[in-house]
Amino acid sequence: MSPTGSYLEIDGRPALRFVREYDHPADRVFALLTDPDELVHWFPARIAASSWAPGAAVTYSFETDGDGGGGEVLVHEPPHRVGFSWDDEQLWFEVETLRDGRTRLTFTHVMEERDAASRNAAGWDLCLDALDAAIAGAPGGAPGVRTPGWEELYRAYVDAGVPSGAPIPG
């Protein structure tokens, strides 16, 4: 497994960016980002949004309803852009139709804690691999945190100089 994310800073805040391309139309990719029945195949928590209108409440759940925190919808422009907060962090998804009909997804996670970058990047890589599988018609479930694949990715990010040191759950 090779890391696919990059570390950057946006307005002085630590961030991660991932870019993936798909042989599917933008509408299909966008559905994977906003449809709760699709999100369960790749997103690390269950998402409940009262609506996708900007300002609408978002609740994240792992074991019990709401145990993953909350946030709000920041932007919803189907099929090209959706963003929502998760506590004090932001998740931005941009979907672009390429000239050849393929679709490019750019995912940016703006974080609060710089030292969480390697930890979060390894997790998002696995989640995006699960999204790749779901869009290819082989959906599974969102991956757990401390798998051997996660450990390998985490070490690769640390070795590449991506900030690390935040506690690792599990």
Short mmCIF file of N, CA and C in Angstrom, two decimals:
data_model
loop_
_atom_site.label_atom_id
_atom_site.label_comp_id
_atom_site.label_asym_id
_atom_site.label_seq_id
_atom_site.Cartn_x
_atom_site.Cartn_y
_atom_site.Cartn_z
N MET A 1 0.84 -1.19 0.00
CA MET A 1 0.00 0.00 0.00
C MET A 1 0.88 1.24 0.00
N SER A 2 0.50 2.18 -0.84
CA SER A 2 1.25 3.44 -0.92
C SER A 2 0.33 4.59 -0.53
N PRO A 3 0.86 5.55 0.20
CA PRO A 3 0.04 6.71 0.56
C PRO A 3 -0.34 7.51 -0.68
N THR A 4 -1.55 8.04 -0.68
CA THR A 4 -2.00 8.85 -1.82
C THR A 4 -2.32 10.29 -1.42
N GLY A 5 -2.28 10.59 -0.14
CA GLY A 5 -2.61 11.92 0.32
C GLY A 5 -1.40 12.82 0.40
N SER A 6 -1.66 14.11 0.44
CA SER A 6 -0.59 15.09 0.62
C SER A 6 -0.96 16.00 1.78
N TYR A 7 0.06 16.46 2.49
CA TYR A 7 -0.13 17.37 3.61
C TYR A 7 0.08 18.79 3.12
N LEU A 8 -0.77 19.72 3.58
CA LEU A 8 -0.64 21.12 3.24
C LEU A 8 -1.24 21.95 4.36
N GLU A 9 -1.13 23.24 4.25
CA GLU A 9 -1.79 24.13 5.20
C GLU A 9 -2.69 25.07 4.40
N ILE A 10 -3.89 25.28 4.94
CA ILE A 10 -4.87 26.16 4.32
C ILE A 10 -5.24 27.21 5.35
N ASP A 11 -4.97 28.46 5.05
CA ASP A 11 -5.22 29.56 5.99
C ASP A 11 -4.60 29.27 7.35
N GLY A 12 -3.39 28.71 7.35
CA GLY A 12 -2.68 28.44 8.58
C GLY A 12 -3.11 27.18 9.31
N ARG A 13 -4.06 26.45 8.74
CA ARG A 13 -4.54 25.22 9.39
C ARG A 13 -3.98 24.01 8.66
N PRO A 14 -3.67 22.94 9.40
CA PRO A 14 -3.19 21.72 8.76
C PRO A 14 -4.31 21.09 7.94
N ALA A 15 -3.93 20.47 6.82
CA ALA A 15 -4.93 19.86 5.95
C ALA A 15 -4.31 18.68 5.20
N LEU A 16 -5.19 17.81 4.75
CA LEU A 16 -4.82 16.67 3.91
C LEU A 16 -5.61 16.78 2.62
N ARG A 17 -4.99 16.38 1.51
CA ARG A 17 -5.70 16.41 0.23
C ARG A 17 -5.45 15.08 -0.50
N PHE A 18 -6.54 14.55 -1.05
CA PHE A 18 -6.52 13.30 -1.81
C PHE A 18 -7.21 13.55 -3.13
N VAL A 19 -6.67 12.97 -4.21
CA VAL A 19 -7.28 13.10 -5.53
C VAL A 19 -7.44 11.70 -6.11
N ARG A 20 -8.64 11.38 -6.55
CA ARG A 20 -8.92 10.09 -7.18
C ARG A 20 -9.69 10.35 -8.48
N GLU A 21 -9.54 9.45 -9.45
CA GLU A 21 -10.29 9.56 -10.70
C GLU A 21 -11.08 8.28 -10.94
N TYR A 22 -12.27 8.45 -11.55
CA TYR A 22 -13.19 7.35 -11.74
C TYR A 22 -13.76 7.33 -13.15
N ASP A 23 -14.07 6.13 -13.62
CA ASP A 23 -14.72 5.95 -14.92
C ASP A 23 -16.24 5.99 -14.77
N HIS A 24 -16.71 6.91 -13.98
CA HIS A 24 -18.15 7.05 -13.71
C HIS A 24 -18.51 8.53 -13.78
N PRO A 25 -19.77 8.83 -14.09
CA PRO A 25 -20.17 10.23 -14.18
C PRO A 25 -20.20 10.91 -12.81
N ALA A 26 -20.13 12.22 -12.84
CA ALA A 26 -20.12 13.02 -11.61
C ALA A 26 -21.31 12.71 -10.71
N ASP A 27 -22.49 12.52 -11.28
CA ASP A 27 -23.68 12.22 -10.47
C ASP A 27 -23.48 10.98 -9.62
N ARG A 28 -22.85 9.95 -10.19
CA ARG A 28 -22.63 8.70 -9.45
C ARG A 28 -21.63 8.91 -8.32
N VAL A 29 -20.55 9.61 -8.60
CA VAL A 29 -19.55 9.89 -7.57
C VAL A 29 -20.17 10.74 -6.47
N PHE A 30 -20.93 11.75 -6.84
CA PHE A 30 -21.55 12.64 -5.85
C PHE A 30 -22.51 11.86 -4.94
N ALA A 31 -23.23 10.90 -5.49
CA ALA A 31 -24.15 10.09 -4.67
C ALA A 31 -23.39 9.35 -3.58
N LEU A 32 -22.19 8.90 -3.87
CA LEU A 32 -21.39 8.21 -2.87
C LEU A 32 -20.98 9.13 -1.72
N LEU A 33 -21.01 10.44 -1.96
CA LEU A 33 -20.61 11.42 -0.96
C LEU A 33 -21.75 11.91 -0.09
N THR A 34 -23.00 11.69 -0.53
CA THR A 34 -24.12 12.30 0.17
C THR A 34 -25.26 11.36 0.50
N ASP A 35 -25.34 10.22 -0.12
CA ASP A 35 -26.42 9.27 0.12
C ASP A 35 -26.04 8.37 1.31
N PRO A 36 -26.79 8.41 2.41
CA PRO A 36 -26.45 7.60 3.58
C PRO A 36 -26.29 6.11 3.27
N ASP A 37 -27.07 5.60 2.31
CA ASP A 37 -26.96 4.18 1.94
C ASP A 37 -25.64 3.89 1.21
N GLU A 38 -25.05 4.90 0.59
CA GLU A 38 -23.76 4.75 -0.08
C GLU A 38 -22.60 5.05 0.88
N LEU A 39 -22.78 6.03 1.74
CA LEU A 39 -21.73 6.42 2.68
C LEU A 39 -21.31 5.27 3.60
N VAL A 40 -22.24 4.39 3.95
CA VAL A 40 -21.90 3.29 4.87
C VAL A 40 -20.84 2.37 4.29
N HIS A 41 -20.64 2.40 2.98
CA HIS A 41 -19.66 1.53 2.34
C HIS A 41 -18.24 2.05 2.44
N TRP A 42 -18.07 3.32 2.81
CA TRP A 42 -16.71 3.85 2.83
C TRP A 42 -16.42 4.88 3.91
N PHE A 43 -17.40 5.63 4.37
CA PHE A 43 -17.15 6.70 5.33
C PHE A 43 -16.94 6.11 6.72
N PRO A 44 -16.03 6.66 7.54
CA PRO A 44 -15.68 6.03 8.82
C PRO A 44 -16.76 6.09 9.89
N ALA A 45 -17.79 6.89 9.71
CA ALA A 45 -18.90 6.97 10.68
C ALA A 45 -20.21 7.03 9.91
N ARG A 46 -21.30 6.66 10.58
CA ARG A 46 -22.61 6.86 9.96
C ARG A 46 -22.92 8.35 10.03
N ILE A 47 -23.47 8.87 8.94
CA ILE A 47 -23.81 10.29 8.88
C ILE A 47 -25.33 10.44 8.81
N ALA A 48 -25.85 11.30 9.66
CA ALA A 48 -27.25 11.67 9.58
C ALA A 48 -27.30 13.19 9.41
N ALA A 49 -27.84 13.63 8.29
CA ALA A 49 -28.00 15.06 8.04
C ALA A 49 -29.49 15.36 7.99
N SER A 50 -29.90 16.41 8.69
CA SER A 50 -31.32 16.77 8.68
C SER A 50 -31.76 17.14 7.27
N SER A 51 -30.83 17.66 6.48
CA SER A 51 -30.99 17.91 5.04
C SER A 51 -29.60 18.23 4.54
N TRP A 52 -29.45 18.44 3.25
CA TRP A 52 -28.14 18.83 2.72
C TRP A 52 -28.09 20.33 2.46
N ALA A 53 -29.01 21.08 2.99
CA ALA A 53 -28.99 22.54 2.84
C ALA A 53 -27.88 23.12 3.72
N PRO A 54 -27.14 24.10 3.22
CA PRO A 54 -26.12 24.72 4.06
C PRO A 54 -26.70 25.17 5.41
N GLY A 55 -25.96 24.84 6.47
CA GLY A 55 -26.41 25.15 7.82
C GLY A 55 -27.13 24.01 8.50
N ALA A 56 -27.54 23.00 7.74
CA ALA A 56 -28.25 21.85 8.32
C ALA A 56 -27.31 21.07 9.24
N ALA A 57 -27.88 20.52 10.30
CA ALA A 57 -27.10 19.75 11.27
C ALA A 57 -26.68 18.40 10.71
N VAL A 58 -25.47 17.97 11.08
CA VAL A 58 -24.94 16.67 10.71
C VAL A 58 -24.52 15.97 12.01
N THR A 59 -24.92 14.70 12.15
CA THR A 59 -24.54 13.92 13.32
C THR A 59 -23.74 12.71 12.85
N TYR A 60 -22.64 12.44 13.56
CA TYR A 60 -21.77 11.31 13.25
C TYR A 60 -21.90 10.25 14.33
N SER A 61 -22.04 9.00 13.92
CA SER A 61 -22.23 7.92 14.88
C SER A 61 -21.31 6.75 14.55
N PHE A 62 -20.73 6.18 15.61
CA PHE A 62 -19.92 4.97 15.48
C PHE A 62 -20.68 3.80 16.07
N GLU A 63 -20.79 3.76 17.38
CA GLU A 63 -21.50 2.67 18.07
C GLU A 63 -22.94 3.06 18.38
N THR A 64 -23.13 4.27 18.89
CA THR A 64 -24.47 4.74 19.25
C THR A 64 -24.72 6.10 18.58
N ASP A 65 -25.97 6.46 18.44
CA ASP A 65 -26.32 7.70 17.76
C ASP A 65 -25.63 8.90 18.39
N GLY A 66 -24.88 9.63 17.57
CA GLY A 66 -24.26 10.86 17.99
C GLY A 66 -22.95 10.73 18.73
N ASP A 67 -22.45 9.50 18.93
CA ASP A 67 -21.21 9.35 19.70
C ASP A 67 -19.97 9.82 18.94
N GLY A 68 -20.13 10.18 17.68
CA GLY A 68 -19.00 10.66 16.88
C GLY A 68 -18.96 12.16 16.74
N GLY A 69 -19.85 12.86 17.41
CA GLY A 69 -19.85 14.32 17.34
C GLY A 69 -20.84 14.84 16.32
N GLY A 70 -20.68 16.10 16.01
CA GLY A 70 -21.63 16.73 15.09
C GLY A 70 -20.96 17.81 14.27
N GLY A 71 -21.76 18.40 13.42
CA GLY A 71 -21.29 19.48 12.57
C GLY A 71 -22.45 20.04 11.79
N GLU A 72 -22.13 20.65 10.67
CA GLU A 72 -23.17 21.20 9.81
C GLU A 72 -22.73 21.16 8.36
N VAL A 73 -23.70 21.20 7.48
CA VAL A 73 -23.43 21.27 6.05
C VAL A 73 -22.91 22.67 5.74
N LEU A 74 -21.77 22.74 5.06
CA LEU A 74 -21.16 24.03 4.71
C LEU A 74 -21.54 24.46 3.30
N VAL A 75 -21.60 23.50 2.38
CA VAL A 75 -21.97 23.78 1.01
C VAL A 75 -22.54 22.50 0.40
N HIS A 76 -23.50 22.65 -0.48
CA HIS A 76 -24.08 21.49 -1.19
C HIS A 76 -24.49 21.97 -2.58
N GLU A 77 -23.65 21.63 -3.57
CA GLU A 77 -23.86 22.05 -4.95
C GLU A 77 -23.75 20.82 -5.85
N PRO A 78 -24.83 19.99 -5.89
CA PRO A 78 -24.78 18.76 -6.68
C PRO A 78 -24.61 19.07 -8.17
N PRO A 79 -23.89 18.28 -8.89
CA PRO A 79 -23.07 17.15 -8.44
C PRO A 79 -21.59 17.51 -8.32
N HIS A 80 -21.30 18.77 -7.98
CA HIS A 80 -19.90 19.20 -8.04
C HIS A 80 -19.21 19.48 -6.71
N ARG A 81 -19.95 19.81 -5.68
CA ARG A 81 -19.28 20.22 -4.44
C ARG A 81 -20.17 19.98 -3.24
N VAL A 82 -19.55 19.41 -2.20
CA VAL A 82 -20.22 19.29 -0.91
C VAL A 82 -19.15 19.44 0.17
N GLY A 83 -19.53 20.12 1.22
CA GLY A 83 -18.62 20.29 2.35
C GLY A 83 -19.42 20.28 3.63
N PHE A 84 -18.83 19.71 4.67
CA PHE A 84 -19.48 19.70 5.97
C PHE A 84 -18.43 19.70 7.06
N SER A 85 -18.82 20.22 8.21
CA SER A 85 -17.90 20.22 9.33
C SER A 85 -18.10 18.97 10.16
N TRP A 86 -17.05 18.62 10.87
CA TRP A 86 -17.10 17.51 11.83
C TRP A 86 -16.43 18.08 13.07
N ASP A 87 -17.24 18.47 14.03
CA ASP A 87 -16.78 19.25 15.17
C ASP A 87 -16.07 20.49 14.62
N ASP A 88 -14.79 20.69 14.94
CA ASP A 88 -14.08 21.89 14.48
C ASP A 88 -13.29 21.67 13.19
N GLU A 89 -13.50 20.55 12.54
CA GLU A 89 -12.78 20.24 11.30
C GLU A 89 -13.74 20.34 10.12
N GLN A 90 -13.16 20.40 8.92
CA GLN A 90 -13.98 20.53 7.71
C GLN A 90 -13.59 19.47 6.69
N LEU A 91 -14.60 18.93 6.03
CA LEU A 91 -14.41 17.95 4.96
C LEU A 91 -15.00 18.55 3.68
N TRP A 92 -14.17 18.70 2.67
CA TRP A 92 -14.57 19.30 1.40
C TRP A 92 -14.38 18.29 0.28
N PHE A 93 -15.41 18.11 -0.54
CA PHE A 93 -15.36 17.19 -1.67
C PHE A 93 -15.71 17.96 -2.94
N GLU A 94 -14.82 17.93 -3.92
CA GLU A 94 -15.07 18.58 -5.20
C GLU A 94 -15.06 17.50 -6.28
N VAL A 95 -16.08 17.52 -7.12
CA VAL A 95 -16.25 16.52 -8.18
C VAL A 95 -16.20 17.26 -9.51
N GLU A 96 -15.26 16.85 -10.34
CA GLU A 96 -15.03 17.54 -11.62
C GLU A 96 -15.14 16.53 -12.77
N THR A 97 -15.90 16.90 -13.79
CA THR A 97 -15.99 16.06 -14.99
C THR A 97 -14.82 16.41 -15.89
N LEU A 98 -14.05 15.40 -16.26
CA LEU A 98 -12.88 15.61 -17.11
C LEU A 98 -13.27 15.52 -18.58
N ARG A 99 -12.43 15.99 -19.45
CA ARG A 99 -12.72 16.01 -20.90
C ARG A 99 -13.05 14.64 -21.46
N ASP A 100 -12.41 13.60 -20.92
CA ASP A 100 -12.62 12.24 -21.44
C ASP A 100 -13.85 11.57 -20.83
N GLY A 101 -14.63 12.33 -20.04
CA GLY A 101 -15.83 11.77 -19.44
C GLY A 101 -15.60 11.15 -18.06
N ARG A 102 -14.33 11.01 -17.70
CA ARG A 102 -14.03 10.50 -16.36
C ARG A 102 -14.34 11.59 -15.34
N THR A 103 -14.29 11.21 -14.07
CA THR A 103 -14.58 12.15 -12.99
C THR A 103 -13.41 12.19 -12.03
N ARG A 104 -13.03 13.40 -11.64
CA ARG A 104 -11.97 13.58 -10.64
C ARG A 104 -12.61 14.03 -9.32
N LEU A 105 -12.28 13.32 -8.26
CA LEU A 105 -12.71 13.68 -6.90
C LEU A 105 -11.50 14.24 -6.17
N THR A 106 -11.65 15.43 -5.63
CA THR A 106 -10.63 16.02 -4.76
C THR A 106 -11.24 16.18 -3.38
N PHE A 107 -10.64 15.51 -2.42
CA PHE A 107 -11.11 15.53 -1.04
C PHE A 107 -10.07 16.25 -0.19
N THR A 108 -10.52 17.26 0.56
CA THR A 108 -9.65 18.01 1.45
C THR A 108 -10.21 17.97 2.86
N HIS A 109 -9.38 17.54 3.79
CA HIS A 109 -9.74 17.50 5.21
C HIS A 109 -8.94 18.58 5.92
N VAL A 110 -9.61 19.63 6.38
CA VAL A 110 -8.97 20.71 7.13
C VAL A 110 -9.09 20.34 8.61
N MET A 111 -7.94 20.18 9.25
CA MET A 111 -7.89 19.64 10.60
C MET A 111 -7.61 20.72 11.65
N GLU A 112 -7.86 20.39 12.88
CA GLU A 112 -7.51 21.24 14.01
C GLU A 112 -6.11 20.92 14.52
N GLU A 113 -5.75 19.65 14.52
CA GLU A 113 -4.53 19.19 15.17
C GLU A 113 -3.50 18.74 14.13
N ARG A 114 -2.40 19.46 14.03
CA ARG A 114 -1.34 19.16 13.07
C ARG A 114 -0.80 17.75 13.25
N ASP A 115 -0.57 17.33 14.51
CA ASP A 115 0.02 16.03 14.79
C ASP A 115 -0.89 14.85 14.42
N ALA A 116 -2.13 15.13 14.04
CA ALA A 116 -3.05 14.05 13.64
C ALA A 116 -2.95 13.75 12.15
N ALA A 117 -2.09 14.45 11.42
CA ALA A 117 -2.07 14.32 9.96
C ALA A 117 -1.75 12.91 9.49
N SER A 118 -0.68 12.29 9.98
CA SER A 118 -0.34 10.93 9.53
C SER A 118 -1.43 9.94 9.91
N ARG A 119 -1.93 10.05 11.12
CA ARG A 119 -2.99 9.15 11.59
C ARG A 119 -4.23 9.27 10.69
N ASN A 120 -4.66 10.49 10.45
CA ASN A 120 -5.87 10.70 9.65
C ASN A 120 -5.65 10.34 8.19
N ALA A 121 -4.46 10.65 7.66
CA ALA A 121 -4.18 10.34 6.26
C ALA A 121 -4.26 8.84 6.01
N ALA A 122 -3.68 8.04 6.91
CA ALA A 122 -3.74 6.58 6.75
C ALA A 122 -5.19 6.10 6.76
N GLY A 123 -5.99 6.64 7.66
CA GLY A 123 -7.40 6.25 7.73
C GLY A 123 -8.17 6.65 6.48
N TRP A 124 -7.94 7.89 6.01
CA TRP A 124 -8.66 8.34 4.81
C TRP A 124 -8.23 7.55 3.58
N ASP A 125 -6.96 7.17 3.49
CA ASP A 125 -6.54 6.33 2.36
C ASP A 125 -7.36 5.05 2.32
N LEU A 126 -7.53 4.40 3.46
CA LEU A 126 -8.31 3.16 3.50
C LEU A 126 -9.78 3.42 3.19
N CYS A 127 -10.31 4.52 3.71
CA CYS A 127 -11.71 4.86 3.42
C CYS A 127 -11.90 5.12 1.92
N LEU A 128 -10.97 5.84 1.31
CA LEU A 128 -11.09 6.12 -0.12
C LEU A 128 -10.88 4.86 -0.96
N ASP A 129 -10.07 3.93 -0.47
CA ASP A 129 -9.97 2.63 -1.15
C ASP A 129 -11.32 1.92 -1.11
N ALA A 130 -12.03 2.02 0.02
CA ALA A 130 -13.36 1.43 0.13
C ALA A 130 -14.35 2.14 -0.78
N LEU A 131 -14.21 3.46 -0.94
CA LEU A 131 -15.04 4.21 -1.89
C LEU A 131 -14.76 3.72 -3.31
N ASP A 132 -13.47 3.50 -3.63
CA ASP A 132 -13.10 2.98 -4.95
C ASP A 132 -13.81 1.65 -5.20
N ALA A 133 -13.81 0.78 -4.19
CA ALA A 133 -14.46 -0.54 -4.33
C ALA A 133 -15.97 -0.37 -4.51
N ALA A 134 -16.57 0.54 -3.75
CA ALA A 134 -18.02 0.75 -3.84
C ALA A 134 -18.41 1.25 -5.23
N ILE A 135 -17.64 2.18 -5.76
CA ILE A 135 -17.99 2.72 -7.08
C ILE A 135 -17.74 1.69 -8.18
N ALA A 136 -16.85 0.75 -7.91
CA ALA A 136 -16.57 -0.32 -8.88
C ALA A 136 -17.59 -1.45 -8.78
N GLY A 137 -18.53 -1.33 -7.84
CA GLY A 137 -19.58 -2.33 -7.70
C GLY A 137 -19.27 -3.44 -6.72
N ALA A 138 -18.26 -3.25 -5.89
CA ALA A 138 -17.89 -4.26 -4.89
C ALA A 138 -17.87 -3.64 -3.50
N PRO A 139 -19.02 -3.09 -3.06
CA PRO A 139 -19.02 -2.40 -1.77
C PRO A 139 -18.78 -3.34 -0.60
N GLY A 140 -18.08 -2.82 0.36
CA GLY A 140 -17.87 -3.52 1.62
C GLY A 140 -18.35 -2.59 2.72
N GLY A 141 -17.63 -2.55 3.78
CA GLY A 141 -17.94 -1.62 4.86
C GLY A 141 -16.77 -0.70 5.07
N ALA A 142 -17.00 0.39 5.75
CA ALA A 142 -15.92 1.31 6.04
C ALA A 142 -14.87 0.60 6.88
N PRO A 143 -13.60 0.83 6.58
CA PRO A 143 -12.55 0.11 7.30
C PRO A 143 -12.40 0.57 8.74
N GLY A 144 -11.84 -0.31 9.56
CA GLY A 144 -11.52 0.03 10.93
C GLY A 144 -10.20 0.77 10.98
N VAL A 145 -9.81 1.20 12.17
CA VAL A 145 -8.62 2.03 12.31
C VAL A 145 -7.32 1.24 12.30
N ARG A 146 -7.16 0.29 13.19
CA ARG A 146 -5.85 -0.35 13.39
C ARG A 146 -5.72 -1.68 12.66
N THR A 147 -5.81 -1.67 11.35
CA THR A 147 -5.57 -2.86 10.55
C THR A 147 -4.10 -2.88 10.14
N PRO A 148 -3.59 -4.02 9.69
CA PRO A 148 -2.22 -4.02 9.18
C PRO A 148 -2.02 -3.04 8.03
N GLY A 149 -3.02 -2.90 7.17
CA GLY A 149 -2.93 -1.93 6.08
C GLY A 149 -2.83 -0.52 6.60
N TRP A 150 -3.59 -0.21 7.63
CA TRP A 150 -3.52 1.12 8.24
C TRP A 150 -2.13 1.34 8.83
N GLU A 151 -1.61 0.37 9.54
CA GLU A 151 -0.28 0.48 10.15
C GLU A 151 0.79 0.77 9.09
N GLU A 152 0.70 0.07 7.95
CA GLU A 152 1.66 0.26 6.86
C GLU A 152 1.56 1.68 6.29
N LEU A 153 0.34 2.15 6.06
CA LEU A 153 0.14 3.49 5.54
C LEU A 153 0.60 4.55 6.54
N TYR A 154 0.26 4.36 7.79
CA TYR A 154 0.66 5.30 8.84
C TYR A 154 2.18 5.44 8.85
N ARG A 155 2.89 4.33 8.87
CA ARG A 155 4.35 4.35 8.89
C ARG A 155 4.89 5.06 7.65
N ALA A 156 4.29 4.82 6.48
CA ALA A 156 4.74 5.47 5.25
C ALA A 156 4.55 6.99 5.32
N TYR A 157 3.43 7.44 5.88
CA TYR A 157 3.22 8.88 6.04
C TYR A 157 4.23 9.47 7.01
N VAL A 158 4.46 8.81 8.14
CA VAL A 158 5.45 9.29 9.11
C VAL A 158 6.82 9.37 8.46
N ASP A 159 7.20 8.30 7.74
CA ASP A 159 8.51 8.27 7.08
C ASP A 159 8.65 9.36 6.03
N ALA A 160 7.53 9.77 5.44
CA ALA A 160 7.55 10.84 4.43
C ALA A 160 7.58 12.23 5.06
N GLY A 161 7.55 12.29 6.39
CA GLY A 161 7.63 13.58 7.07
C GLY A 161 6.29 14.24 7.34
N VAL A 162 5.20 13.54 7.14
CA VAL A 162 3.88 14.10 7.46
C VAL A 162 3.78 14.17 8.98
N PRO A 163 3.29 15.29 9.54
CA PRO A 163 3.23 15.42 10.99
C PRO A 163 2.52 14.23 11.66
N SER A 164 3.05 13.85 12.81
CA SER A 164 2.49 12.71 13.56
C SER A 164 2.64 12.97 15.05
N GLY A 165 2.19 12.04 15.84
CA GLY A 165 2.33 12.14 17.30
C GLY A 165 1.02 12.17 18.05
N ALA A 166 -0.11 12.33 17.35
CA ALA A 166 -1.41 12.33 18.02
C ALA A 166 -1.73 10.91 18.50
N PRO A 167 -2.49 10.78 19.58
CA PRO A 167 -2.88 9.45 20.06
C PRO A 167 -3.61 8.67 18.97
N ILE A 168 -3.39 7.37 18.96
CA ILE A 168 -4.02 6.49 17.98
C ILE A 168 -5.03 5.62 18.72
N PRO A 169 -6.32 5.76 18.40
CA PRO A 169 -7.33 4.95 19.08
C PRO A 169 -7.19 3.47 18.71
N GLY A 170 -7.67 2.62 19.60
CA GLY A 170 -7.73 1.18 19.33
C GLY A 170 -6.40 0.53 19.48
#
